[in-house]
mmCIF file of C-alpha atoms and ligand atoms in Angstrom:
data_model
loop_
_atom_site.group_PDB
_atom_site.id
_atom_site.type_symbol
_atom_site.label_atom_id
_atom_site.label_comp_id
_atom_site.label_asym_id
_atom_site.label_seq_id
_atom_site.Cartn_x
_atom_site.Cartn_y
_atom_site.Cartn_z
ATOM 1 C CA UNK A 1 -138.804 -35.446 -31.385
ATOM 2 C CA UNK A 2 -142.629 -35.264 -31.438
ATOM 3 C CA UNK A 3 -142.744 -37.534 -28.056
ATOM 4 C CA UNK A 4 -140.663 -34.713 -25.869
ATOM 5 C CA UNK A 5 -142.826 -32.068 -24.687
ATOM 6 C CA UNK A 6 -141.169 -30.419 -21.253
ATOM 7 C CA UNK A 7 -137.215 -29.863 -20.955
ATOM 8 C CA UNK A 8 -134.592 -29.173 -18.751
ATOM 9 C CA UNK A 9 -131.454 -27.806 -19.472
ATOM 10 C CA UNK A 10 -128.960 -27.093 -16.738
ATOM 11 C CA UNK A 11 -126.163 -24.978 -17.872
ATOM 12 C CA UNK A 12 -122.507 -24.510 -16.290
ATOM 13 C CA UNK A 13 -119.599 -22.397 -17.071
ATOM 14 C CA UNK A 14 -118.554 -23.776 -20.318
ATOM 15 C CA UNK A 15 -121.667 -22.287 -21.582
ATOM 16 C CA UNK A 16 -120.219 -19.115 -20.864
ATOM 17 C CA UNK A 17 -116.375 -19.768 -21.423
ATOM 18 C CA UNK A 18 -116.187 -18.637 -24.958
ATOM 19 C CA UNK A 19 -117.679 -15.294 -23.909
ATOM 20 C CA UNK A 20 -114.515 -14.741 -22.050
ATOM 21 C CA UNK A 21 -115.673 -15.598 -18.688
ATOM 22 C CA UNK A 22 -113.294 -17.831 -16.736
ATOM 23 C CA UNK A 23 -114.165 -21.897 -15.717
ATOM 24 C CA UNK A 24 -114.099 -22.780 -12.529
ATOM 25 C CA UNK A 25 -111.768 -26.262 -12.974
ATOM 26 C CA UNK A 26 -110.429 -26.024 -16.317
ATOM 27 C CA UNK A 27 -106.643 -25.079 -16.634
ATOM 28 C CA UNK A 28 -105.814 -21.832 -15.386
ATOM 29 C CA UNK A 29 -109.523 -21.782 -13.820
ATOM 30 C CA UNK A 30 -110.830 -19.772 -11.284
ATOM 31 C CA UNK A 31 -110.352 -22.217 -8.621
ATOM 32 C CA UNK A 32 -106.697 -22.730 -9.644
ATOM 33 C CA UNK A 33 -106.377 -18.941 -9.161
ATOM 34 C CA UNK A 34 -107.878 -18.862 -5.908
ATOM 35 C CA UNK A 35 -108.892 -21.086 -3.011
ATOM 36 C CA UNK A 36 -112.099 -21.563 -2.588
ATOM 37 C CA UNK A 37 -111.709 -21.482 1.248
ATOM 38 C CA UNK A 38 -110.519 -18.127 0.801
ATOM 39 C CA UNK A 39 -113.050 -16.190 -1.468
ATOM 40 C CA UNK A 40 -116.221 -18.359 -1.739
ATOM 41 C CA UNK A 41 -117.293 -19.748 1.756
ATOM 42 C CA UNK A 42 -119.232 -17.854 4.270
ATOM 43 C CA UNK A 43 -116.289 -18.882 6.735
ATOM 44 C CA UNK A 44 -114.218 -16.951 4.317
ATOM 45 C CA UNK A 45 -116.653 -13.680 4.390
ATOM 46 C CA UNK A 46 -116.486 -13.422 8.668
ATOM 47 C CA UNK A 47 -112.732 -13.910 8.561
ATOM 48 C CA UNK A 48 -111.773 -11.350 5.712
ATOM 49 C CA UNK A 49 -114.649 -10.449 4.210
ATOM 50 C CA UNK A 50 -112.335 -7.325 2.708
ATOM 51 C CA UNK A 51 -110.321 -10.351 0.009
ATOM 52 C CA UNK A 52 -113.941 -11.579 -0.418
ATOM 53 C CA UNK A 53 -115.822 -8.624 -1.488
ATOM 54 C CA UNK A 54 -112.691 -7.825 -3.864
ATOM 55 C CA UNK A 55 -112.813 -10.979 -5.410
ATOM 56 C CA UNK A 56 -116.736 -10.771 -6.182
ATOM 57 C CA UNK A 57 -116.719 -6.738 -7.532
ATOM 58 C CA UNK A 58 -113.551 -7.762 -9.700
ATOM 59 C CA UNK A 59 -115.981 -10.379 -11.274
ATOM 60 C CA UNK A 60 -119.182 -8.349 -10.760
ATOM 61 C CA UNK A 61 -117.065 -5.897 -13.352
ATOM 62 C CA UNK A 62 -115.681 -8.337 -15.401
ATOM 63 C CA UNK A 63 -118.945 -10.112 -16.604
ATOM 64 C CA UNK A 64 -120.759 -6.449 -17.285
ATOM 65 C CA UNK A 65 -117.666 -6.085 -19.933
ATOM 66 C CA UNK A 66 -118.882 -9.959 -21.360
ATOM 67 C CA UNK A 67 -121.303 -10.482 -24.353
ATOM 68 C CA UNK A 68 -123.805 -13.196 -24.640
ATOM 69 C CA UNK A 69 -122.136 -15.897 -27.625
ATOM 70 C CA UNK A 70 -123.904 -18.424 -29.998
ATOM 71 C CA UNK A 71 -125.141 -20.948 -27.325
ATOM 72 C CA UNK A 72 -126.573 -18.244 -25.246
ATOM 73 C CA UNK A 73 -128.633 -16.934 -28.687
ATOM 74 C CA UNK A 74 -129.677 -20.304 -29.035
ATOM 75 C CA UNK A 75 -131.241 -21.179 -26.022
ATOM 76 C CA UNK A 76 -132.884 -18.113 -25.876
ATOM 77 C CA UNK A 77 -134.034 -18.820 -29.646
ATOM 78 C CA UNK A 78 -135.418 -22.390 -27.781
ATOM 79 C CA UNK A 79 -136.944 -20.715 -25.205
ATOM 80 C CA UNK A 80 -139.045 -18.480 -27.051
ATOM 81 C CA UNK A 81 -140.138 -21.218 -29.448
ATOM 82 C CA UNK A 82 -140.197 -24.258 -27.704
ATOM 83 C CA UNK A 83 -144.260 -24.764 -27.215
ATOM 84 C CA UNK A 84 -143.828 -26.900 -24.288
ATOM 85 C CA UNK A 85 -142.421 -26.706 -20.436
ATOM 86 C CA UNK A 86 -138.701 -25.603 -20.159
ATOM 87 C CA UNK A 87 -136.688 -24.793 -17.917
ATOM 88 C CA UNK A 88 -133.236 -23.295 -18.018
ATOM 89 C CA UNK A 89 -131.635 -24.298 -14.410
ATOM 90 C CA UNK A 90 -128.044 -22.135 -14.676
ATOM 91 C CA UNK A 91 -125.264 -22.586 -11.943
ATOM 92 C CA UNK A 92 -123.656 -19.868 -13.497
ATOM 93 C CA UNK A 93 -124.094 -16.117 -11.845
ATOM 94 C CA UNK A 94 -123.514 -14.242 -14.634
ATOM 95 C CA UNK A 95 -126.272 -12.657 -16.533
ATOM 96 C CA UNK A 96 -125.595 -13.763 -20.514
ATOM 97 C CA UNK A 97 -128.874 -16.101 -20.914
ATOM 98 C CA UNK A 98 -130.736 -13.107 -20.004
ATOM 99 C CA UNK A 99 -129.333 -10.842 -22.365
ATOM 100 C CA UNK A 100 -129.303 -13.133 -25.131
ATOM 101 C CA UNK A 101 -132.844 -12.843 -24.440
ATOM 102 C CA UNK A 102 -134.037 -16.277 -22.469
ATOM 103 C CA UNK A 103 -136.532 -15.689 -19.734
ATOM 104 C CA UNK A 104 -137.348 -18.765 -18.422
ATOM 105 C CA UNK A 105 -133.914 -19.159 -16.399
ATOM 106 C CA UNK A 106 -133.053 -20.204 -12.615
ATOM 107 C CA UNK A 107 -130.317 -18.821 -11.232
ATOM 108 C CA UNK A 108 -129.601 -21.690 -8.623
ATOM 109 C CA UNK A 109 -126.104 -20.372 -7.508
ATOM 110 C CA UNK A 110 -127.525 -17.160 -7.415
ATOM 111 C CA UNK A 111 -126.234 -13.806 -9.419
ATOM 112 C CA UNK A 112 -123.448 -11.405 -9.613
ATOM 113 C CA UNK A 113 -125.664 -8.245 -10.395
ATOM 114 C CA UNK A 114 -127.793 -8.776 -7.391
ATOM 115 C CA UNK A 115 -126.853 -7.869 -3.252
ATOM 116 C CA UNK A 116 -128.384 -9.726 -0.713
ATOM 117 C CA UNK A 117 -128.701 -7.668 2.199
ATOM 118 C CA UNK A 118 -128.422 -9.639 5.418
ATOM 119 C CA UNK A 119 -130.213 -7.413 7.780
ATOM 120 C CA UNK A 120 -133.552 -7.249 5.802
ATOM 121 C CA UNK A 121 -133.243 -9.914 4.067
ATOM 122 C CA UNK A 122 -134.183 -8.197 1.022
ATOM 123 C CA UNK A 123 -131.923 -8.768 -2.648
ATOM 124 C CA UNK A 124 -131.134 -5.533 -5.475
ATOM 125 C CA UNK A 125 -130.409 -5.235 -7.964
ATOM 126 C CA UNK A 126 -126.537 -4.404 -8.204
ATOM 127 C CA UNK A 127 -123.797 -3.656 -10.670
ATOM 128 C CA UNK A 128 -121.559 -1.369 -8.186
ATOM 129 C CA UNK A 129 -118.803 -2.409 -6.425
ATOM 130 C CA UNK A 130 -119.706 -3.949 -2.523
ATOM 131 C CA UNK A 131 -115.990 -3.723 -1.036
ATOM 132 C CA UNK A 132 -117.104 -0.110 0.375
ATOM 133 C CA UNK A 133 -119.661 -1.404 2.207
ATOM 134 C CA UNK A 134 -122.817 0.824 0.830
ATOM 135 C CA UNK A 135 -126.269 1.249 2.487
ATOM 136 C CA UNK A 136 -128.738 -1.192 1.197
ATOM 137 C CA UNK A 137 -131.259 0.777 -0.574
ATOM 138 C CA UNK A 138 -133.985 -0.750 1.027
ATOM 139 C CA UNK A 139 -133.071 -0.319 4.642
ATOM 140 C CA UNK A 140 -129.869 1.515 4.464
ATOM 141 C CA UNK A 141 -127.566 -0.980 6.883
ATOM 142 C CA UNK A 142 -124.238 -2.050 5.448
ATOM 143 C CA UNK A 143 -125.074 -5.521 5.526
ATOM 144 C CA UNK A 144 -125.227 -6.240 1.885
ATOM 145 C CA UNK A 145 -123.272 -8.923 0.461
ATOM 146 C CA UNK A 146 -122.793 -10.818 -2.905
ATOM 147 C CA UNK A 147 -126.215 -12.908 -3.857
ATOM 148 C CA UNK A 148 -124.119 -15.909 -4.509
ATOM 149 C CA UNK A 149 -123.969 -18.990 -3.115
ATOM 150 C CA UNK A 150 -121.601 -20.122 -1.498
ATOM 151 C CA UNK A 151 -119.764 -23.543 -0.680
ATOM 152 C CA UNK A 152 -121.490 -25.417 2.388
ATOM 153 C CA UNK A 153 -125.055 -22.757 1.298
ATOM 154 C CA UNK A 154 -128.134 -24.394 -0.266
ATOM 155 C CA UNK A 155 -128.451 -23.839 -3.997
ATOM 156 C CA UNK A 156 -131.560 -21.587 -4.844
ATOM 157 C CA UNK A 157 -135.137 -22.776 -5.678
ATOM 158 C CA UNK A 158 -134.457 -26.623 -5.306
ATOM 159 C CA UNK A 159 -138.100 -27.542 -5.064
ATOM 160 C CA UNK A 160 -139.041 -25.775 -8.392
ATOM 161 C CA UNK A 161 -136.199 -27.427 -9.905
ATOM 162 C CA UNK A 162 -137.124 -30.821 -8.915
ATOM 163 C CA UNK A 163 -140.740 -30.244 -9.382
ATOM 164 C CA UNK A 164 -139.566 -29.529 -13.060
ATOM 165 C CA UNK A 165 -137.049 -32.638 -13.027
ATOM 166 C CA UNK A 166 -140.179 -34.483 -12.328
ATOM 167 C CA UNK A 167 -142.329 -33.519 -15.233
ATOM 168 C CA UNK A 168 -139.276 -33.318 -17.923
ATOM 169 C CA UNK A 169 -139.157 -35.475 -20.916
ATOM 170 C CA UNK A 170 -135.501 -33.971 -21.683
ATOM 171 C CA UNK A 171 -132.889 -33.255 -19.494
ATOM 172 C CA UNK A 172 -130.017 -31.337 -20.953
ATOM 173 C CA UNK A 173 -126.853 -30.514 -19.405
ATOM 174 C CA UNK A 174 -124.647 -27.900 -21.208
ATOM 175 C CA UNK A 175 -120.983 -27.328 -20.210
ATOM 176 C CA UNK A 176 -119.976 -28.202 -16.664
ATOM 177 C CA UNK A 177 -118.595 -31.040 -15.166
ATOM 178 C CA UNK A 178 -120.690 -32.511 -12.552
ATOM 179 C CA UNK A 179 -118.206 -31.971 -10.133
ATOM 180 C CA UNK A 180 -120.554 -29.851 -7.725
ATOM 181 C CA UNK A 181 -123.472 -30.999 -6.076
ATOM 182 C CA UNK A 182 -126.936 -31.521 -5.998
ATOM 183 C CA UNK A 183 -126.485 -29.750 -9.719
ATOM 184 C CA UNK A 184 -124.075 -33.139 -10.638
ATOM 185 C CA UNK A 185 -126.967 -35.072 -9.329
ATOM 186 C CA UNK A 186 -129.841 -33.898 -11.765
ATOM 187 C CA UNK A 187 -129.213 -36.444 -14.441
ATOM 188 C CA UNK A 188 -129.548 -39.175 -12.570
ATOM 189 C CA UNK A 189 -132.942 -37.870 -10.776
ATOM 190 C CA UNK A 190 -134.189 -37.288 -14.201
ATOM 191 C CA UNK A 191 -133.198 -40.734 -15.596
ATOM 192 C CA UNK A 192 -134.675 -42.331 -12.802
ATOM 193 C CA UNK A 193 -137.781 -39.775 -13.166
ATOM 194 C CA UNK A 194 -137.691 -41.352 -17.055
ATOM 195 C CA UNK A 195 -136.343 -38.289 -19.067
ATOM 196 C CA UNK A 196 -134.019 -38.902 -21.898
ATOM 197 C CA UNK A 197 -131.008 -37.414 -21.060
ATOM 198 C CA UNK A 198 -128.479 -35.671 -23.532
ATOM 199 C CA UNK A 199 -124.689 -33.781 -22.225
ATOM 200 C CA UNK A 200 -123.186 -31.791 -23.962
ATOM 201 C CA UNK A 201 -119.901 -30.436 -23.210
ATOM 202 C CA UNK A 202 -116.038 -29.863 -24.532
ATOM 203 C CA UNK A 203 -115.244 -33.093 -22.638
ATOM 204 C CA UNK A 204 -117.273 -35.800 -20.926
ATOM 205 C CA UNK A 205 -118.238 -34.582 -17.406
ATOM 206 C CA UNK A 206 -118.371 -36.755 -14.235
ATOM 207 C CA UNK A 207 -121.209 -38.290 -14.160
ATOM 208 C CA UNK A 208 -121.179 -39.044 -18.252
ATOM 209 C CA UNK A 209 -121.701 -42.652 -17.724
ATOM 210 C CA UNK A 210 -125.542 -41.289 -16.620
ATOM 211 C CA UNK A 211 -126.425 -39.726 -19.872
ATOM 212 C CA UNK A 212 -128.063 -41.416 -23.116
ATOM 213 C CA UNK A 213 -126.047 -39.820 -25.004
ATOM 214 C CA UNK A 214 -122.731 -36.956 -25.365
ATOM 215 C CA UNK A 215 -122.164 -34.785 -27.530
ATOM 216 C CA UNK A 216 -118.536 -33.388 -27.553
ATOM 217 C CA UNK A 217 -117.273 -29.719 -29.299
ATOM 218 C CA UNK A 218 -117.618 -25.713 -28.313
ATOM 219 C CA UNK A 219 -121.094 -25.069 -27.076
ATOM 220 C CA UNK A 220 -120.780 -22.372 -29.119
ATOM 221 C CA UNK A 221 -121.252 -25.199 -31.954
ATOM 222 C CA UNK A 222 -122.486 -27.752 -30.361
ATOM 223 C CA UNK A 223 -125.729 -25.763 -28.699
ATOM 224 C CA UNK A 224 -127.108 -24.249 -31.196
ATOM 225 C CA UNK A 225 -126.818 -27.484 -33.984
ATOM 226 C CA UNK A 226 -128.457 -28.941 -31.147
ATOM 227 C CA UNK A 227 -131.542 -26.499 -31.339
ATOM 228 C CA UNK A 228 -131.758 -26.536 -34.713
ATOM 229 C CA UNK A 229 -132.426 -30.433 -34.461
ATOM 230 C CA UNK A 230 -134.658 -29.870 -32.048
ATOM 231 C CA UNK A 231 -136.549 -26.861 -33.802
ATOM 232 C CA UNK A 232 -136.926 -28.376 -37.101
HETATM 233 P P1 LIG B 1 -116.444 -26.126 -14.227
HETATM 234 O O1 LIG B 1 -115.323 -25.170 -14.413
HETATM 235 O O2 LIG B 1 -116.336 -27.118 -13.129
HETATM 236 O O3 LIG B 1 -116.668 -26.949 -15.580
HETATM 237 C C1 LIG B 1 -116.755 -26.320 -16.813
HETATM 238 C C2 LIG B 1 -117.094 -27.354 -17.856
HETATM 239 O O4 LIG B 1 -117.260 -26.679 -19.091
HETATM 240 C C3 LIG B 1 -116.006 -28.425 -18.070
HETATM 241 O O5 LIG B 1 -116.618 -29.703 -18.169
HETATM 242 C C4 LIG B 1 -115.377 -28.031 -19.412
HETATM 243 O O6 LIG B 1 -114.960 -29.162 -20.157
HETATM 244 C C5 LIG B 1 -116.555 -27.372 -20.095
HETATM 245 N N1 LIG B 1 -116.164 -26.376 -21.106
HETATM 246 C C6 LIG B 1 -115.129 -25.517 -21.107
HETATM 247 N N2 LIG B 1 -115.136 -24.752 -22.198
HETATM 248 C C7 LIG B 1 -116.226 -25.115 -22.913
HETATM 249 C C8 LIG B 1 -116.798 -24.705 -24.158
HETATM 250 N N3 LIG B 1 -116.241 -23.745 -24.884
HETATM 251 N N4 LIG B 1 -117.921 -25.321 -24.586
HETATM 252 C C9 LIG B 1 -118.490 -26.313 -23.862
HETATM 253 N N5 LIG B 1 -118.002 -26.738 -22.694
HETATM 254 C C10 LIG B 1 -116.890 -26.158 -22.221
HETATM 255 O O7 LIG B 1 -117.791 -25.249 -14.116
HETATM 256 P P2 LIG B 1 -119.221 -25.695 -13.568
HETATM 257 O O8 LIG B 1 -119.488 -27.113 -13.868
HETATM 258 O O9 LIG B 1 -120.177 -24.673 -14.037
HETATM 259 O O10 LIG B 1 -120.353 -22.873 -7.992
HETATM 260 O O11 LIG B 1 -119.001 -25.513 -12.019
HETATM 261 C C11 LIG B 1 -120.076 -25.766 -11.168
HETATM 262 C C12 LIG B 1 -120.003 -24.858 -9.965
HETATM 263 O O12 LIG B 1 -118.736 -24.967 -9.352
HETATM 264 C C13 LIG B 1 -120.114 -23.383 -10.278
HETATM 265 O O13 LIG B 1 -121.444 -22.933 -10.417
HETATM 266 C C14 LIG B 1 -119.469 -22.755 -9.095
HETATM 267 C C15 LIG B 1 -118.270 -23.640 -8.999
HETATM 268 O O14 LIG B 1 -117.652 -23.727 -7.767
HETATM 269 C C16 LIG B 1 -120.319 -21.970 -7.002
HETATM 270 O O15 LIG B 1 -119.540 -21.030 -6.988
HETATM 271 C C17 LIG B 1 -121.323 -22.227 -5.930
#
């Protein structure tokens, strides 16, 4: 492993799913439970912004009741001894790489324990429930709303991601299933950018065909035999 120096790893919701939080598109996900038209689009926030502010506290309180699992641990255990560039690029909003103690994470669909308020443009930290329609603490109007994007929104911090696609020698992705994009697009940038690329996942994702090579099981098994590998 001597010749990889910088990685990526993009991680999904499967990373997260043996925590206890809910998929988006597996059986029984969360998109099977709700429409996304109706919870997660900023159409859906003008027309009933009520349902969508429910829907995010209800999931702003579940993932505070969560605990970080064995893949989370071991990317954190990568992160703080990997000696080279890396970059943990997560779609997911909850906060379990950070408590399993990673710091060098992008939250690219933003975060559940964070309010973006839309007068001042400023984002807090947040773990309350938004459905009351609080003061942001900054500049008191009762504009805030969940920091999480939404469907038809531009994922977060694009140009540091690609700027780190660019320089990667790795390019991991870690349960989800390159249905969404431009996060379903990264492997083939950093193929084409020359980074060996690895997946793996409970089941081969979308865009499988694009990686070198898949490794299928629980990322709670699968993640950290993979850091061990790559440790040793
Ligand atoms: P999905 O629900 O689309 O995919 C979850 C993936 O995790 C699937 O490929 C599963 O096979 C895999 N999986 C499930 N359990 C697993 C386990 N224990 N170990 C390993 N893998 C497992 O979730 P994402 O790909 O994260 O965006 O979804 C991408 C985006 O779509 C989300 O960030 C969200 C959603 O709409 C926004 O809300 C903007």
């Amino acid at each position: 492993m001597s010749e990889i120096r910088n990685i990526v790893i993009l991680t999904g919701a499967g990373v997260s799913a043996e925590s206890g939080i809910d998929t988006f598109r597996d059986g029984g996900g969360l998109w099977e439970q709700h429409r996304v038209e109706d919870v997660a689009t900023p159409e859906a926030f003008v027309r009933d912004p009520d349902l969508v502010h429910r829907f995010y506290d209800m999931r702003r309180a579940a993932i505070q009741e969560k605990e970080p699992n064995p893949a989370h641990f071991a990317l954190a255990r990568l992160d703080a001894e990997w000696p080279g560039e890396l970059l943990i690029v997560t779609q997911n909003v909850d906060d379990l790489h950070e408590r399993a103690g990673a710091h060098r994470v992008l939250h690219m669909h933003g975060e559940h324990l964070k309010a973006w308020c839309t007068s001042c443009d400023v984002r807090s930290v947040w773990r309350e429930p938004l459905l009351a329609r609080p003061p942001c603490p900054v500049c008191q109007a009762r504009s805030l709303r969940p920091d999480v994007v939404w469907f038809g929104e531009m994922p977060y911090q694009m140009e540091r991601i690609y700027a780190a696609l660019r320089q990667a020698d790795l390019f991991v992705s870690i349960g989800t299933s390159g249905a969404v994009y431009p996060a379903a697009g990264f492997v083939r940038d950093a193929r084409e950018l020359g980074a060996r690329t690895l997946e793996l996942n409970l089941e081969r994702s979308q865009g499988s065909s694009w990686f070198h090579e898949t490794r299928l099981g629980p990322a709670s098994e699968v993640v950290p035999q993979w850091v061990d590998e790559l440790l040793q």
